[in-house]
Amino acid sequence: MPPASHPPVPRRGLPRAGGEVREPGHLGGSAAGEELRLQWWVTGLGAAMVLLILRDVFHTLWHPTAHGGLSRLVMTAIWRLSSALGPRWGLPGLAGPLALVSVVALWVLTVVAGWALIYWPHMPEGFGYAAGLRPADHGGLPDAVYVSLVTLSTLGLGDIAPTEGWLRVVAPLEGLVGFALLTATVSWILGIYPALARRRALALRLSQLSRTHPAAEQLDSPAGAALLLDLAAGLAVLAVDFLQYAESYYFHDGDDRTSLARHIGYAVGAADRAAGARHPDVRAAGAVLRTALEDLAEVVDRRFLHTHGPTRQVLEAFADDHGRRGS
């Protein structure tokens, strides 16, 4: 039902010190100007909150950078907390999923709060109300939060709707942002979990090699060279995944056989052994594998660990950070 028309509603104004609400009609010129400035300060604060979240969503999903952001801070904090509490709380395996949910909740709540601050200074006189609602009773912050929630979720109940010109433009924009947040969340999940599958598949491959103990003469052959190149390709994909889906770092690998942190040492040892091989293809493949390890260590150290050490030290720090140091 469209909002019913009502007689003009006097501005209630924003609460002042001590909770007093004074109407502009009772104010002098300077006081009225001060209240107007306060209203637009609140509106500007709400707009800044919305823009902050949109920037974070953009850099998290479509332009990942190493310069942090709200999502990175939240995920790092949950990761550190889960590591500090240890497995007795059952948190390590839940760190990644909990961090995802926390980041999405932060995005949604901040956008709701930001848009509520945009609406609040202009309620009730900038909005129309359905029959049965007294505008004078529905111009507070809770009502602004309600309007923001309804608009962001695209429910469009219509019991309170903007009537002021610029608000009629801003409100549909919030609906578009809500749809964009839903799309962003789905695309984020669909990107992270395939990256985790690739990482765990590589770890399982390394685990299988370490458990079969291929002989030195078997590795010192064209087949051994192909095997080393295959491992190097997997490490290259992993380095790109850590760049594009940095949040995948904060997921623990539950099973020992699918834990990259536990089995990355086998790749380091294979590269070392290949350097002394007699077959030239194996030596060349070993050099490629070593370079892939160096690239992976550079990405992990620059983005997450900050040890500024050599490749072996960084990979050991990676294993320690995941609590999975291999033998």
Coordinates of C-alpha atoms in Angstrom, one line a residue:
M1 CA 0.0 0.0 0.0
P2 CA 1.5 3.4 -0.9
P3 CA 2.1 5.8 2.0
A4 CA -0.9 7.9 2.9
S5 CA -0.6 11.7 2.7
H6 CA -0.4 13.6 5.9
P7 CA -0.3 17.3 6.8
P8 CA 3.1 18.9 7.0
V9 CA 5.1 17.5 9.9
P10 CA 7.4 19.9 11.8
R11 CA 11.0 18.9 11.9
R12 CA 11.9 17.1 15.1
G13 CA 15.6 17.7 14.7
L14 CA 18.5 15.6 16.0
P15 CA 18.8 15.0 19.8
R16 CA 21.0 17.6 21.5
A17 CA 23.0 17.3 24.7
G18 CA 20.9 15.8 27.5
G19 CA 18.4 14.3 25.0
E20 CA 16.6 17.6 24.3
V21 CA 14.9 17.9 20.9
R22 CA 14.3 21.4 19.7
E23 CA 12.3 22.3 16.7
P24 CA 13.7 24.8 14.2
G25 CA 10.7 27.1 14.7
H26 CA 11.9 27.7 18.3
L27 CA 15.5 28.4 17.3
G28 CA 17.3 31.5 16.3
G29 CA 19.0 31.8 13.0
S30 CA 22.4 30.7 14.2
A31 CA 21.0 27.8 16.2
A32 CA 18.9 26.7 13.2
G33 CA 22.1 26.8 11.0
E34 CA 24.0 24.8 13.6
E35 CA 21.3 22.1 13.6
L36 CA 21.3 22.0 9.8
R37 CA 25.1 21.6 9.8
L38 CA 24.8 18.8 12.4
Q39 CA 22.2 17.0 10.2
W40 CA 24.4 17.1 7.2
W41 CA 27.4 16.0 9.2
V42 CA 25.4 12.9 10.3
T43 CA 24.4 12.3 6.7
G44 CA 28.0 12.7 5.5
L45 CA 29.1 10.2 8.2
G46 CA 26.6 7.7 6.9
A47 CA 27.7 8.1 3.4
A48 CA 31.4 7.7 4.4
M49 CA 30.5 4.4 6.1
V50 CA 28.8 3.1 3.0
L51 CA 31.7 4.1 0.8
L52 CA 34.2 2.5 3.2
I53 CA 32.4 -0.9 2.8
L54 CA 32.0 -0.6 -0.9
R55 CA 35.8 0.1 -1.2
D56 CA 36.5 -3.0 1.0
V57 CA 34.2 -5.2 -1.1
F58 CA 35.9 -4.0 -4.3
H59 CA 39.4 -4.6 -3.0
T60 CA 38.5 -8.0 -1.5
L61 CA 36.7 -9.5 -4.5
W62 CA 37.7 -7.7 -7.7
H63 CA 41.0 -6.0 -7.0
P64 CA 42.9 -7.9 -4.2
T65 CA 45.8 -5.9 -2.7
A66 CA 48.3 -6.5 0.0
H67 CA 47.3 -3.3 1.8
G68 CA 44.8 -4.8 4.2
G69 CA 41.3 -3.5 4.7
L70 CA 38.4 -4.4 7.0
S71 CA 37.9 -7.9 5.7
R72 CA 41.6 -8.7 6.1
L73 CA 41.7 -7.3 9.6
V74 CA 38.7 -9.3 10.6
M75 CA 40.0 -12.6 9.1
T76 CA 43.5 -12.1 10.6
A77 CA 42.0 -11.4 14.1
I78 CA 39.8 -14.6 14.0
W79 CA 42.8 -16.6 12.7
R80 CA 45.0 -15.5 15.5
L81 CA 42.3 -16.0 18.1
S82 CA 41.7 -19.6 16.9
S83 CA 45.4 -20.3 17.0
A84 CA 45.7 -18.9 20.5
L85 CA 42.8 -20.9 21.9
G86 CA 44.1 -24.1 20.3
P87 CA 42.3 -27.2 19.1
R88 CA 40.7 -27.9 22.5
W89 CA 38.0 -25.3 21.6
G90 CA 37.6 -26.8 18.1
L91 CA 38.2 -23.4 16.6
P92 CA 41.1 -24.0 14.1
G93 CA 38.9 -25.9 11.7
L94 CA 36.2 -23.2 11.9
A95 CA 38.4 -20.2 11.6
G96 CA 37.9 -19.8 7.9
P97 CA 34.1 -20.2 7.8
L98 CA 33.7 -18.1 10.9
A99 CA 35.8 -15.4 9.3
L100 CA 33.8 -15.4 6.1
V101 CA 30.5 -15.1 8.0
S102 CA 32.0 -12.3 10.2
V103 CA 33.2 -10.3 7.2
V104 CA 29.8 -10.5 5.4
A105 CA 28.0 -9.6 8.7
L106 CA 30.3 -6.6 9.1
W107 CA 29.6 -5.5 5.5
V108 CA 25.8 -5.7 5.9
L109 CA 25.6 -4.2 9.4
T110 CA 27.9 -1.2 8.4
V111 CA 25.9 -0.5 5.2
V112 CA 22.6 -0.7 7.2
A113 CA 24.0 1.7 9.8
G114 CA 25.4 4.0 7.2
W115 CA 22.2 4.4 5.3
A116 CA 20.3 4.7 8.5
L117 CA 22.4 7.8 9.3
I118 CA 21.7 9.2 5.9
Y119 CA 17.9 8.9 6.4
W120 CA 17.7 9.8 10.1
P121 CA 18.3 13.6 10.0
H122 CA 15.5 13.9 7.3
M123 CA 12.8 11.9 9.2
P124 CA 9.9 12.3 9.4
E125 CA 9.4 15.3 7.1
G126 CA 11.3 13.7 4.1
F127 CA 9.2 10.5 4.2
G128 CA 5.6 9.5 3.6
Y129 CA 3.9 7.1 6.0
A130 CA 1.2 4.6 5.5
A131 CA -2.3 5.1 7.1
G132 CA -2.2 4.2 10.8
L133 CA 1.4 5.5 11.3
R134 CA 1.8 8.9 13.0
P135 CA 4.9 10.5 11.4
A136 CA 5.7 12.3 14.7
D137 CA 6.1 8.9 16.3
H138 CA 8.3 7.4 13.6
G139 CA 11.2 9.8 13.1
G140 CA 13.8 8.3 15.4
L141 CA 17.0 6.3 14.7
P142 CA 15.2 2.9 15.1
D143 CA 12.8 3.9 12.4
A144 CA 15.8 4.9 10.2
V145 CA 17.4 1.5 10.8
Y146 CA 14.1 -0.2 9.9
V147 CA 13.9 1.8 6.6
S148 CA 17.5 0.9 5.8
L149 CA 17.0 -2.8 6.5
V150 CA 13.8 -2.9 4.4
T151 CA 15.5 -1.1 1.5
L152 CA 18.8 -3.0 1.6
S153 CA 16.9 -6.4 1.6
T154 CA 14.7 -5.1 -1.3
L155 CA 11.5 -6.0 0.6
G156 CA 9.9 -2.7 -0.3
L157 CA 7.1 -2.9 2.3
G158 CA 6.1 0.7 1.6
D159 CA 4.9 1.6 5.0
I160 CA 7.6 4.3 5.2
A161 CA 9.0 5.6 2.0
P162 CA 11.0 8.7 1.0
T163 CA 9.2 11.6 -0.6
E164 CA 11.9 14.2 -0.7
G165 CA 13.5 14.4 -4.2
W166 CA 17.1 13.4 -3.5
L167 CA 16.0 10.7 -1.0
R168 CA 13.9 9.1 -3.7
V169 CA 17.1 8.7 -5.7
V170 CA 19.3 7.5 -2.8
A171 CA 16.9 4.8 -1.5
P172 CA 16.9 2.7 -4.7
L173 CA 20.7 2.9 -4.7
E174 CA 20.7 1.2 -1.3
G175 CA 18.6 -1.6 -2.9
L176 CA 21.2 -2.0 -5.6
V177 CA 24.0 -2.1 -3.0
G178 CA 22.1 -4.9 -1.2
F179 CA 21.8 -6.9 -4.4
A180 CA 25.5 -6.3 -5.1
L181 CA 26.4 -7.5 -1.6
L182 CA 24.5 -10.7 -2.1
T183 CA 26.1 -11.3 -5.5
A184 CA 29.6 -10.5 -4.0
T185 CA 29.1 -13.0 -1.2
V186 CA 28.1 -15.8 -3.5
S187 CA 31.0 -15.1 -5.9
W188 CA 33.4 -14.9 -3.0
I189 CA 32.4 -18.3 -1.7
L190 CA 32.4 -19.8 -5.2
G191 CA 36.0 -18.5 -5.7
I192 CA 37.5 -19.5 -2.3
Y193 CA 36.4 -23.1 -2.1
P194 CA 37.8 -24.2 -5.5
A195 CA 41.1 -22.6 -4.5
L196 CA 41.0 -24.6 -1.3
A197 CA 40.4 -27.8 -3.3
R198 CA 43.4 -27.1 -5.5
R199 CA 45.6 -26.5 -2.5
R200 CA 44.5 -29.7 -0.8
A201 CA 44.9 -31.7 -4.0
L202 CA 48.5 -30.5 -4.3
A203 CA 49.1 -31.4 -0.6
L204 CA 47.6 -34.9 -1.2
R205 CA 49.9 -35.4 -4.2
L206 CA 52.9 -34.5 -2.1
S207 CA 51.7 -36.8 0.6
Q208 CA 51.4 -39.7 -1.8
L209 CA 54.9 -39.1 -3.1
S210 CA 56.3 -39.0 0.5
R211 CA 54.5 -42.2 1.4
T212 CA 55.6 -44.2 -1.7
H213 CA 59.3 -43.2 -1.3
P214 CA 60.3 -43.4 -5.0
A215 CA 64.0 -44.4 -5.5
A216 CA 66.6 -41.9 -6.5
E217 CA 67.1 -43.7 -9.9
Q218 CA 63.4 -43.5 -10.6
L219 CA 63.4 -39.8 -10.1
D220 CA 66.6 -39.3 -12.1
S221 CA 64.8 -40.0 -15.3
P222 CA 62.5 -38.2 -17.9
A223 CA 59.5 -39.4 -15.8
G224 CA 61.1 -37.8 -12.7
A225 CA 61.5 -34.6 -14.6
A226 CA 57.9 -34.6 -15.6
L227 CA 56.9 -35.2 -12.0
L228 CA 58.9 -32.2 -10.8
L229 CA 57.4 -30.0 -13.5
D230 CA 53.9 -31.1 -12.5
L231 CA 54.7 -30.1 -8.8
A232 CA 56.0 -26.8 -10.0
A233 CA 52.8 -26.1 -12.0
G234 CA 50.7 -26.9 -8.9
L235 CA 52.8 -24.5 -6.8
A236 CA 52.4 -21.8 -9.4
V237 CA 48.6 -22.2 -9.3
L238 CA 48.7 -22.0 -5.5
A239 CA 50.7 -18.8 -5.6
V240 CA 48.1 -17.2 -7.9
D241 CA 45.3 -18.4 -5.6
F242 CA 47.0 -16.8 -2.6
L243 CA 47.1 -13.5 -4.6
Q244 CA 43.6 -13.7 -6.0
Y245 CA 41.9 -15.4 -3.0
A246 CA 44.1 -14.3 -0.1
E247 CA 41.3 -15.2 2.4
S248 CA 41.9 -18.9 1.6
Y249 CA 45.1 -18.7 3.7
Y250 CA 42.9 -18.5 6.8
F251 CA 41.4 -21.9 6.3
H252 CA 42.9 -24.9 8.1
D253 CA 43.4 -28.2 6.2
G254 CA 41.8 -30.7 8.5
D255 CA 43.3 -34.0 7.3
D256 CA 47.1 -34.5 7.6
R257 CA 47.3 -35.9 4.1
T258 CA 45.6 -32.8 2.6
S259 CA 47.7 -30.3 4.6
L260 CA 50.0 -28.4 2.4
A261 CA 51.8 -26.9 5.5
R262 CA 52.7 -30.5 6.6
H263 CA 53.9 -31.7 3.2
I264 CA 55.5 -28.6 1.5
G265 CA 58.9 -29.8 2.9
Y266 CA 58.8 -32.8 0.5
A267 CA 58.8 -30.3 -2.5
V268 CA 61.8 -28.5 -1.0
G269 CA 63.6 -31.8 -0.6
A270 CA 62.8 -32.9 -4.1
A271 CA 64.2 -29.6 -5.5
D272 CA 67.4 -30.2 -3.5
R273 CA 67.8 -33.7 -4.8
A274 CA 67.2 -32.7 -8.4
A275 CA 70.1 -30.3 -8.3
G276 CA 72.5 -33.2 -8.0
A277 CA 70.8 -35.4 -10.6
R278 CA 72.7 -36.8 -13.6
H279 CA 69.9 -36.4 -16.1
P280 CA 69.9 -32.8 -17.5
D281 CA 66.1 -32.7 -17.8
V282 CA 65.8 -33.5 -14.1
R283 CA 68.2 -30.7 -13.1
A284 CA 66.3 -28.3 -15.3
A285 CA 62.9 -29.4 -13.8
G286 CA 64.4 -29.1 -10.3
A287 CA 65.4 -25.5 -11.0
V288 CA 61.9 -24.7 -12.2
L289 CA 60.5 -26.3 -9.0
R290 CA 62.9 -24.3 -6.8
T291 CA 61.8 -21.1 -8.6
A292 CA 58.1 -22.0 -8.0
L293 CA 58.9 -22.5 -4.3
E294 CA 60.6 -19.2 -4.1
D295 CA 57.7 -17.5 -5.8
L296 CA 55.2 -19.1 -3.4
A297 CA 57.3 -18.1 -0.4
E298 CA 57.6 -14.5 -1.6
V299 CA 53.8 -14.3 -2.0
V300 CA 53.1 -15.9 1.4
D301 CA 55.7 -13.8 3.2
R302 CA 54.7 -10.5 1.6
R303 CA 51.0 -11.0 2.3
F304 CA 50.8 -12.9 5.6
L305 CA 54.0 -13.8 7.5
H306 CA 56.4 -10.8 7.0
T307 CA 59.5 -12.8 8.1
H308 CA 61.7 -11.3 5.3
G309 CA 63.7 -14.5 5.4
P310 CA 64.9 -17.0 2.8
T311 CA 62.5 -19.5 1.1
R312 CA 63.1 -22.3 3.5
Q313 CA 62.5 -20.1 6.6
V314 CA 59.3 -18.7 5.1
L315 CA 57.9 -22.1 4.3
E316 CA 58.7 -23.3 7.8
A317 CA 57.0 -20.3 9.2
F318 CA 54.0 -21.1 7.0
A319 CA 53.9 -24.6 8.4
D320 CA 54.1 -23.3 12.0
D321 CA 51.4 -20.8 11.4
H322 CA 49.1 -23.6 10.3
G323 CA 50.2 -25.8 13.2
R324 CA 51.3 -28.5 10.8
R325 CA 55.1 -28.7 10.7
G326 CA 56.0 -31.9 8.9
S327 CA 58.7 -34.3 9.8

